[in-house]
Coordinates of C-alpha atoms in Angstrom, one line a residue:
M1 CA -6.7 23.4 19.1
R2 CA -5.7 20.3 21.1
S3 CA -2.7 20.1 23.3
G4 CA 0.1 17.8 22.4
A5 CA 0.6 15.5 19.5
E6 CA -1.8 12.8 18.6
H7 CA -0.3 9.5 17.4
H8 CA -1.8 7.3 15.1
D9 CA -0.7 3.7 13.3
V10 CA -2.2 5.2 9.8
V11 CA -3.1 8.1 9.0
I12 CA -5.3 8.7 5.7
V13 CA -5.7 12.1 4.1
G14 CA -8.8 12.5 1.8
G15 CA -12.3 11.2 2.7
G16 CA -13.4 10.1 -0.8
I17 CA -13.9 7.0 -3.0
C18 CA -10.4 6.0 -2.3
G19 CA -9.8 7.5 1.1
L20 CA -12.9 5.9 2.0
A21 CA -12.3 2.2 0.3
T22 CA -8.4 2.1 1.3
A23 CA -9.5 2.6 5.2
L24 CA -12.0 -0.3 4.4
A25 CA -9.4 -2.6 3.1
L26 CA -7.2 -2.0 6.2
H27 CA -10.1 -2.5 8.4
R28 CA -11.0 -5.7 6.8
K29 CA -7.3 -6.4 7.4
G30 CA -7.2 -5.5 11.2
V31 CA -5.2 -2.4 10.5
K32 CA -6.4 0.6 12.5
C33 CA -6.6 3.8 10.6
L34 CA -7.3 7.5 10.8
V35 CA -9.0 9.4 7.7
L36 CA -8.9 13.1 7.6
E37 CA -11.6 14.8 5.5
R38 CA -11.3 18.5 4.7
S39 CA -14.7 18.9 4.1
D40 CA -17.3 19.3 7.1
R41 CA -19.2 16.1 5.4
I42 CA -18.6 13.4 3.2
R43 CA -18.1 14.3 -0.2
A44 CA -19.3 12.9 -3.2
T45 CA -18.5 15.7 -6.2
G46 CA -19.7 14.1 -9.7
A47 CA -23.1 12.7 -9.3
A48 CA -22.4 9.3 -10.3
I49 CA -19.8 6.8 -11.4
G50 CA -19.5 4.2 -13.6
V51 CA -18.3 0.9 -12.4
F52 CA -16.5 -1.5 -14.7
M53 CA -15.8 -5.6 -13.8
N54 CA -12.6 -4.2 -12.5
G55 CA -14.2 -1.9 -10.1
W56 CA -16.7 -4.8 -9.1
C57 CA -13.9 -6.9 -8.3
A58 CA -12.4 -4.3 -5.8
L59 CA -15.6 -3.8 -4.3
D60 CA -16.1 -7.8 -3.7
R61 CA -13.0 -8.1 -2.1
L62 CA -14.2 -4.9 0.2
G63 CA -17.0 -6.7 0.6
V64 CA -19.6 -4.4 -0.3
G65 CA -19.9 -5.3 -3.9
A66 CA -23.6 -7.3 -3.3
M67 CA -25.2 -4.5 -1.3
L68 CA -24.2 -1.8 -4.1
R69 CA -25.4 -4.1 -7.1
D70 CA -28.8 -3.5 -5.4
K71 CA -28.8 -0.2 -5.9
T72 CA -28.3 -0.2 -9.6
I73 CA -29.1 -2.0 -13.1
P74 CA -27.0 -3.8 -15.1
I75 CA -25.8 -2.4 -18.9
P76 CA -24.6 -4.8 -20.8
E77 CA -23.8 -2.6 -23.8
I78 CA -21.9 0.5 -24.9
Q79 CA -22.9 2.7 -27.7
E80 CA -21.2 4.9 -29.5
V81 CA -23.0 7.6 -31.9
W82 CA -20.7 9.5 -34.3
H83 CA -21.8 12.5 -35.8
H84 CA -20.3 14.1 -39.0
K85 CA -22.0 16.6 -41.0
S86 CA -25.6 15.1 -42.3
A87 CA -23.9 11.3 -41.6
M88 CA -24.4 9.3 -38.7
Q89 CA -22.5 5.9 -37.4
V90 CA -23.2 3.9 -34.7
K91 CA -21.0 1.1 -33.0
S92 CA -22.1 -1.1 -30.4
T93 CA -20.0 -2.8 -27.9
R94 CA -21.4 -5.7 -25.4
I95 CA -19.5 -5.2 -22.0
E96 CA -18.9 -7.8 -19.0
E97 CA -20.2 -6.1 -15.8
F98 CA -20.8 -2.6 -16.1
R99 CA -23.2 -0.5 -13.6
C100 CA -23.7 2.9 -13.1
L101 CA -23.9 4.0 -9.3
K102 CA -24.9 7.3 -7.6
R103 CA -21.6 8.6 -5.9
T104 CA -23.5 9.5 -2.6
D105 CA -24.8 5.7 -2.7
L106 CA -21.1 4.2 -2.8
I107 CA -19.3 6.8 -0.7
Q108 CA -22.4 5.9 2.1
V109 CA -22.0 2.5 1.7
L110 CA -18.3 2.8 2.3
F111 CA -18.7 5.1 5.3
D112 CA -21.2 3.0 6.5
N113 CA -18.8 -0.1 7.1
L114 CA -16.4 1.4 8.6
P115 CA -15.9 2.1 12.5
V116 CA -17.6 4.9 14.2
D117 CA -15.2 7.7 14.8
L118 CA -12.7 6.6 12.0
V119 CA -13.5 9.5 9.4
R120 CA -12.6 13.0 11.1
L121 CA -14.4 15.6 9.1
G122 CA -13.5 19.7 8.9
C123 CA -10.0 18.5 9.2
Q124 CA -7.4 20.4 6.4
I125 CA -3.8 19.6 6.5
V126 CA -1.6 22.5 5.9
A127 CA 2.0 21.0 5.8
V128 CA 3.9 17.7 6.0
E129 CA 7.3 16.8 7.6
R130 CA 9.0 13.8 8.6
D131 CA 10.0 13.5 12.3
P132 CA 13.5 14.3 12.8
S133 CA 14.1 11.6 15.2
T134 CA 11.8 8.8 14.1
S135 CA 11.5 9.7 10.3
F136 CA 7.8 9.2 10.3
P137 CA 5.3 11.6 9.2
I138 CA 4.3 14.7 11.0
L139 CA 0.8 16.4 9.7
Y140 CA -0.2 19.8 10.7
V141 CA -3.6 20.8 11.0
H142 CA -5.3 24.2 9.8
D143 CA -6.6 24.6 13.7
G144 CA -2.6 24.2 14.9
S145 CA -2.9 20.8 16.2
I146 CA -0.4 18.1 15.0
I147 CA -0.6 14.6 13.8
K148 CA 2.0 11.8 14.3
A149 CA 1.7 8.7 12.1
K150 CA 3.8 5.7 11.5
V151 CA 2.3 5.4 7.5
L152 CA 0.7 8.5 5.9
I153 CA -1.7 7.4 2.7
G154 CA -2.7 10.5 0.4
C155 CA -5.9 10.0 -0.9
D156 CA -6.6 13.6 -1.1
G157 CA -7.4 14.2 -5.1
S158 CA -6.1 16.4 -7.6
N159 CA -5.1 19.2 -5.2
S160 CA -2.9 16.8 -2.9
V161 CA -1.0 18.0 -0.3
I162 CA 0.6 14.9 0.0
S163 CA 1.6 14.5 -3.7
K164 CA 3.1 18.0 -3.5
S165 CA 5.2 16.8 -0.1
L166 CA 6.4 13.8 -2.2
G167 CA 7.7 16.4 -4.7
L168 CA 5.6 14.8 -7.6
G169 CA 4.6 17.2 -10.7
S170 CA 1.7 19.5 -11.2
L171 CA -1.3 18.3 -13.4
N172 CA -1.7 18.7 -17.1
S173 CA -5.0 20.2 -18.4
L174 CA -7.0 19.5 -21.7
P175 CA -9.4 22.4 -22.9
N176 CA -12.4 20.3 -22.1
C177 CA -14.7 20.6 -19.2
V178 CA -17.5 18.1 -18.2
I179 CA -20.6 18.9 -16.6
R180 CA -22.6 15.8 -15.1
G181 CA -25.9 15.4 -13.4
L182 CA -28.8 12.9 -12.2
T183 CA -32.4 13.1 -13.8
N184 CA -35.1 11.4 -12.1
Y185 CA -38.1 10.0 -13.6
P186 CA -41.1 9.3 -11.0
N187 CA -42.9 7.1 -13.1
G188 CA -39.9 5.5 -14.9
H189 CA -38.0 6.2 -18.0
D190 CA -38.1 4.4 -21.0
L191 CA -34.4 4.3 -21.9
E192 CA -32.9 0.8 -22.8
N193 CA -30.2 -0.4 -20.6
R194 CA -27.3 0.6 -22.5
F195 CA -24.4 3.5 -22.1
V196 CA -25.1 5.9 -24.9
R197 CA -22.3 8.2 -25.8
H198 CA -22.6 11.2 -28.7
L199 CA -19.6 12.1 -30.4
D200 CA -19.8 15.2 -32.4
G201 CA -16.8 17.2 -33.1
Y202 CA -15.2 18.2 -30.0
M203 CA -18.2 17.5 -27.8
A204 CA -19.6 14.4 -26.2
F205 CA -22.9 13.8 -24.6
G206 CA -23.5 10.3 -22.7
R207 CA -26.4 8.8 -20.7
I208 CA -26.1 5.7 -18.3
P209 CA -29.5 4.4 -16.4
V210 CA -28.3 4.1 -12.6
D211 CA -32.1 2.4 -11.8
D212 CA -35.5 2.3 -13.8
N213 CA -36.2 5.7 -12.3
L214 CA -32.7 7.6 -12.5
V215 CA -30.1 8.5 -15.2
H216 CA -26.8 9.9 -15.2
W217 CA -25.8 12.3 -18.0
F218 CA -22.9 14.2 -19.1
V219 CA -21.5 17.1 -21.6
D220 CA -18.1 17.1 -22.3
W221 CA -16.7 20.1 -24.8
P222 CA -14.1 22.5 -25.0
Y223 CA -15.2 25.5 -22.3
P224 CA -12.2 28.5 -22.6
D225 CA -13.4 29.7 -18.9
R226 CA -10.2 30.2 -16.8
D227 CA -12.2 30.4 -13.3
I228 CA -13.4 26.8 -13.5
D229 CA -12.8 25.7 -10.3
A230 CA -15.0 28.9 -9.0
P231 CA -18.6 27.7 -7.7
K232 CA -21.0 27.9 -10.3
D233 CA -24.8 28.5 -10.3
P234 CA -26.9 25.4 -10.6
K235 CA -28.8 27.4 -13.6
F236 CA -26.2 28.3 -15.3
L237 CA -24.6 25.0 -15.3
M238 CA -27.8 23.5 -16.6
E239 CA -28.4 26.6 -19.4
L240 CA -25.1 25.8 -20.3
A241 CA -25.3 22.0 -20.7
M242 CA -28.6 22.6 -22.8
Q243 CA -26.8 25.1 -25.2
Q244 CA -24.1 22.5 -26.0
I245 CA -27.2 20.2 -27.1
K246 CA -29.0 22.5 -28.3
D247 CA -29.4 20.2 -31.9
Y248 CA -30.1 17.2 -30.1
P249 CA -33.1 15.4 -29.8
A250 CA -36.0 17.0 -27.6
E251 CA -36.1 13.9 -25.0
M252 CA -32.2 15.1 -24.2
I253 CA -32.7 18.2 -24.0
E254 CA -35.9 17.8 -21.7
M255 CA -33.4 14.7 -19.8
V256 CA -30.9 18.1 -19.0
K257 CA -33.6 20.5 -18.0
S258 CA -35.4 18.2 -15.6
S259 CA -32.0 17.1 -14.1
D260 CA -31.6 18.1 -10.1
P261 CA -29.9 20.9 -9.6
S262 CA -28.1 19.9 -6.7
S263 CA -26.3 17.0 -8.6
L264 CA -25.0 19.2 -11.5
S265 CA -21.2 19.8 -11.6
L266 CA -18.4 21.5 -13.9
T267 CA -14.8 20.2 -13.9
R268 CA -12.1 20.8 -16.2
I269 CA -10.4 17.7 -17.5
R270 CA -7.0 17.2 -15.9
Y271 CA -4.5 14.2 -15.6
R272 CA -1.1 13.5 -14.4
S273 CA 1.3 12.6 -17.7
P274 CA 2.6 9.2 -18.2
W275 CA 5.8 10.4 -17.8
H276 CA 5.6 11.8 -14.3
L277 CA 4.1 8.5 -13.7
V278 CA 7.5 7.0 -14.8
F279 CA 9.7 9.1 -13.4
G280 CA 7.8 10.3 -10.2
N281 CA 8.5 9.5 -6.8
F282 CA 5.5 8.1 -5.2
R283 CA 6.9 7.0 -2.0
R284 CA 9.3 8.5 0.5
G285 CA 9.9 6.8 3.9
T286 CA 6.4 5.8 5.3
M287 CA 4.7 8.0 3.2
T288 CA 2.5 7.2 0.0
V289 CA -0.3 8.1 -2.2
A290 CA -3.3 6.6 -4.1
G291 CA -6.3 7.2 -6.4
D292 CA -6.3 10.4 -8.3
A293 CA -3.4 11.9 -5.6
M294 CA -1.4 9.4 -7.6
H295 CA -2.6 9.0 -11.2
M296 CA -5.1 11.6 -12.1
M297 CA -6.6 10.8 -15.5
G298 CA -9.3 12.1 -17.8
P299 CA -12.7 10.4 -17.8
F300 CA -12.2 8.8 -21.2
L301 CA -11.9 5.3 -20.3
G302 CA -14.1 5.7 -17.1
Q303 CA -11.5 4.1 -14.8
G304 CA -10.6 7.0 -12.1
G305 CA -12.3 5.8 -9.3
C306 CA -12.2 1.9 -10.5
V307 CA -8.5 2.0 -10.6
A308 CA -8.5 4.0 -7.0
M309 CA -10.5 0.9 -5.4
E310 CA -7.8 -1.3 -7.0
D311 CA -5.2 0.9 -5.2
A312 CA -7.0 0.3 -2.1
V313 CA -6.8 -3.3 -2.1
V314 CA -3.3 -3.7 -3.5
L315 CA -2.0 -1.2 -0.8
A316 CA -3.9 -2.6 2.0
R317 CA -2.4 -6.6 0.9
N318 CA 1.0 -5.2 1.3
L319 CA 0.7 -3.1 4.2
A320 CA -1.1 -5.0 6.7
Q321 CA 1.2 -7.5 7.0
A322 CA 4.3 -5.5 8.0
M323 CA 1.9 -3.4 10.2
L324 CA 0.3 -6.2 12.0
M325 CA 3.7 -8.3 12.6
G326 CA 5.4 -5.3 13.5
L327 CA 2.8 -3.8 16.1
E328 CA 1.7 -7.5 17.9
G329 CA 3.0 -7.1 20.9
G330 CA 5.9 -4.8 20.5
R331 CA 7.9 -7.2 18.7
V332 CA 10.2 -4.8 16.9
G333 CA 11.5 -1.1 17.3
D334 CA 10.4 2.0 15.4
G335 CA 13.7 1.7 13.0
E336 CA 12.4 -2.3 12.1
L337 CA 9.0 -1.3 11.8
K338 CA 10.0 1.8 9.3
K339 CA 12.2 -0.9 7.2
R340 CA 9.1 -3.1 7.3
I341 CA 6.6 -0.4 6.1
E342 CA 9.1 1.1 3.3
T343 CA 9.1 -2.3 2.0
A344 CA 5.6 -2.9 1.7
L345 CA 4.8 0.3 0.2
E346 CA 7.6 -0.3 -2.3
N347 CA 6.2 -3.4 -3.2
Y348 CA 2.5 -1.4 -3.5
V349 CA 4.1 1.3 -5.7
R350 CA 5.8 -1.2 -8.0
E351 CA 3.3 -3.6 -8.4
R352 CA 0.8 -0.4 -9.6
K353 CA 3.0 1.7 -11.6
P354 CA 2.8 -0.2 -14.7
R355 CA -1.3 -1.1 -14.6
V356 CA -1.8 3.0 -13.9
L357 CA 0.9 3.7 -16.6
K358 CA -0.7 1.9 -19.3
L359 CA -4.1 3.1 -18.4
A360 CA -3.0 6.6 -18.2
M361 CA -1.5 6.6 -21.6
Q362 CA -4.4 4.9 -23.2
S363 CA -6.4 7.8 -21.5
M364 CA -4.3 10.6 -22.4
L365 CA -4.4 9.4 -26.4
V366 CA -8.2 9.1 -26.5
G367 CA -8.3 12.7 -24.9
I368 CA -6.1 14.4 -27.5
L369 CA -7.8 12.3 -30.4
I370 CA -11.2 13.8 -29.1
S371 CA -10.4 17.5 -27.8
S372 CA -7.0 18.5 -29.9
S373 CA -7.8 21.0 -32.6
S374 CA -4.3 19.3 -34.6
K375 CA -5.0 16.7 -37.2
I376 CA -1.5 15.5 -36.8
K377 CA -1.9 15.1 -33.1
R378 CA -5.2 13.0 -33.7
L379 CA -3.8 11.0 -36.5
L380 CA -0.6 10.2 -34.4
S381 CA -3.1 9.3 -31.2
L382 CA -5.0 7.3 -33.6
V383 CA -2.5 5.2 -34.6
L384 CA -0.8 4.6 -31.1
L385 CA -4.2 3.6 -29.7
L386 CA -4.3 1.0 -32.9
V387 CA -0.8 -0.1 -32.3
F388 CA -0.5 -0.3 -28.3
F389 CA -3.9 -0.7 -27.5
G390 CA -6.1 -2.5 -30.0
G391 CA -7.8 0.6 -30.8
A392 CA -11.1 0.8 -28.3
S393 CA -10.8 -2.4 -26.6
L394 CA -12.2 -3.2 -23.2
S395 CA -9.5 -5.5 -22.1
Y396 CA -8.6 -3.1 -19.1
T397 CA -11.8 -3.6 -17.9
R398 CA -10.9 -7.6 -17.2
Y399 CA -8.3 -6.9 -14.8
D400 CA -8.3 -8.6 -11.3
C401 CA -6.4 -6.4 -8.6
G402 CA -6.2 -10.0 -6.5
P403 CA -7.0 -10.9 -3.2
L404 CA -7.5 -8.3 -0.1

């Protein structure tokens, strides 16, 4: 336990993709911050992440796009294979810049571009309150230490302590779960550079090449286990995934069987409902949220990580000017600084809400279409998707988050 309270300008809770991207964006703008990560090491759950054009736009603004492109290959086409009884329907869609990155590569590059000691590991926040004298946030850490910040940003994912402090509603769950993994082919794989997704009833199996040797795959299906968040043995996960695709071609089963056990993960699909985004309070005082803590969504659009990186750029752009003007030379007092920060965070929330609301609605409808057992719900979801989003349009991937 440290004696006395630490004081920092900006504290980011969560050292995942969103937290590190936000820290890097602020660092590029000259704003000092501290990242608090509860794990003892930088976390990268989920094996790999598909990054669309909007995600690459954000990574370029962060100054790491070029080095990450060197770690993967372009995927110019998405192919969906619909199985219905003995029939099969194939639909191919050309897509602008899309690549699949190992999460560890993305996390490591973000981390390596930050100053030493900016990220503090093994630091779990147990409570947050406002300082009665300044109204700035106070964080209480599991080891008994206290951290005072002028700005608090929650990038702590689906179980966000900061979201709870803001009074945001709990997440919704779909009956589906996802197992994800990575398979390495030492002599190279012979797969075409396509994102292929097989859809069979309520089950989906997909695979995306990361490079010439590595392939990311996933299985998505209704899974009744309520104890989904408990640690699962990799062998159990591998057998569970193979069971779902037992009637698929042998090369797909072999891909799962040959996967790296350490890459396997099982997660329940959870999301923040669109109406919570409409009515939720994403800022209080100088405290806000970003990434999954703000807009957790299902994987159906492949936008969770991309939108989190957009958040980082937009948040840093709005916050940096207020912080630098307020802190340089001690020009303003705490009261004036607080007003400037609140305005900056309000602008950030106002800019992001329409974007994430539209994606959350589209993702939820696709999720219902895939997972619901009700024909009426599925039909209604399909109609709403066609009316409001043009069906399977990928226009959301062409979004530009703007300059840093």
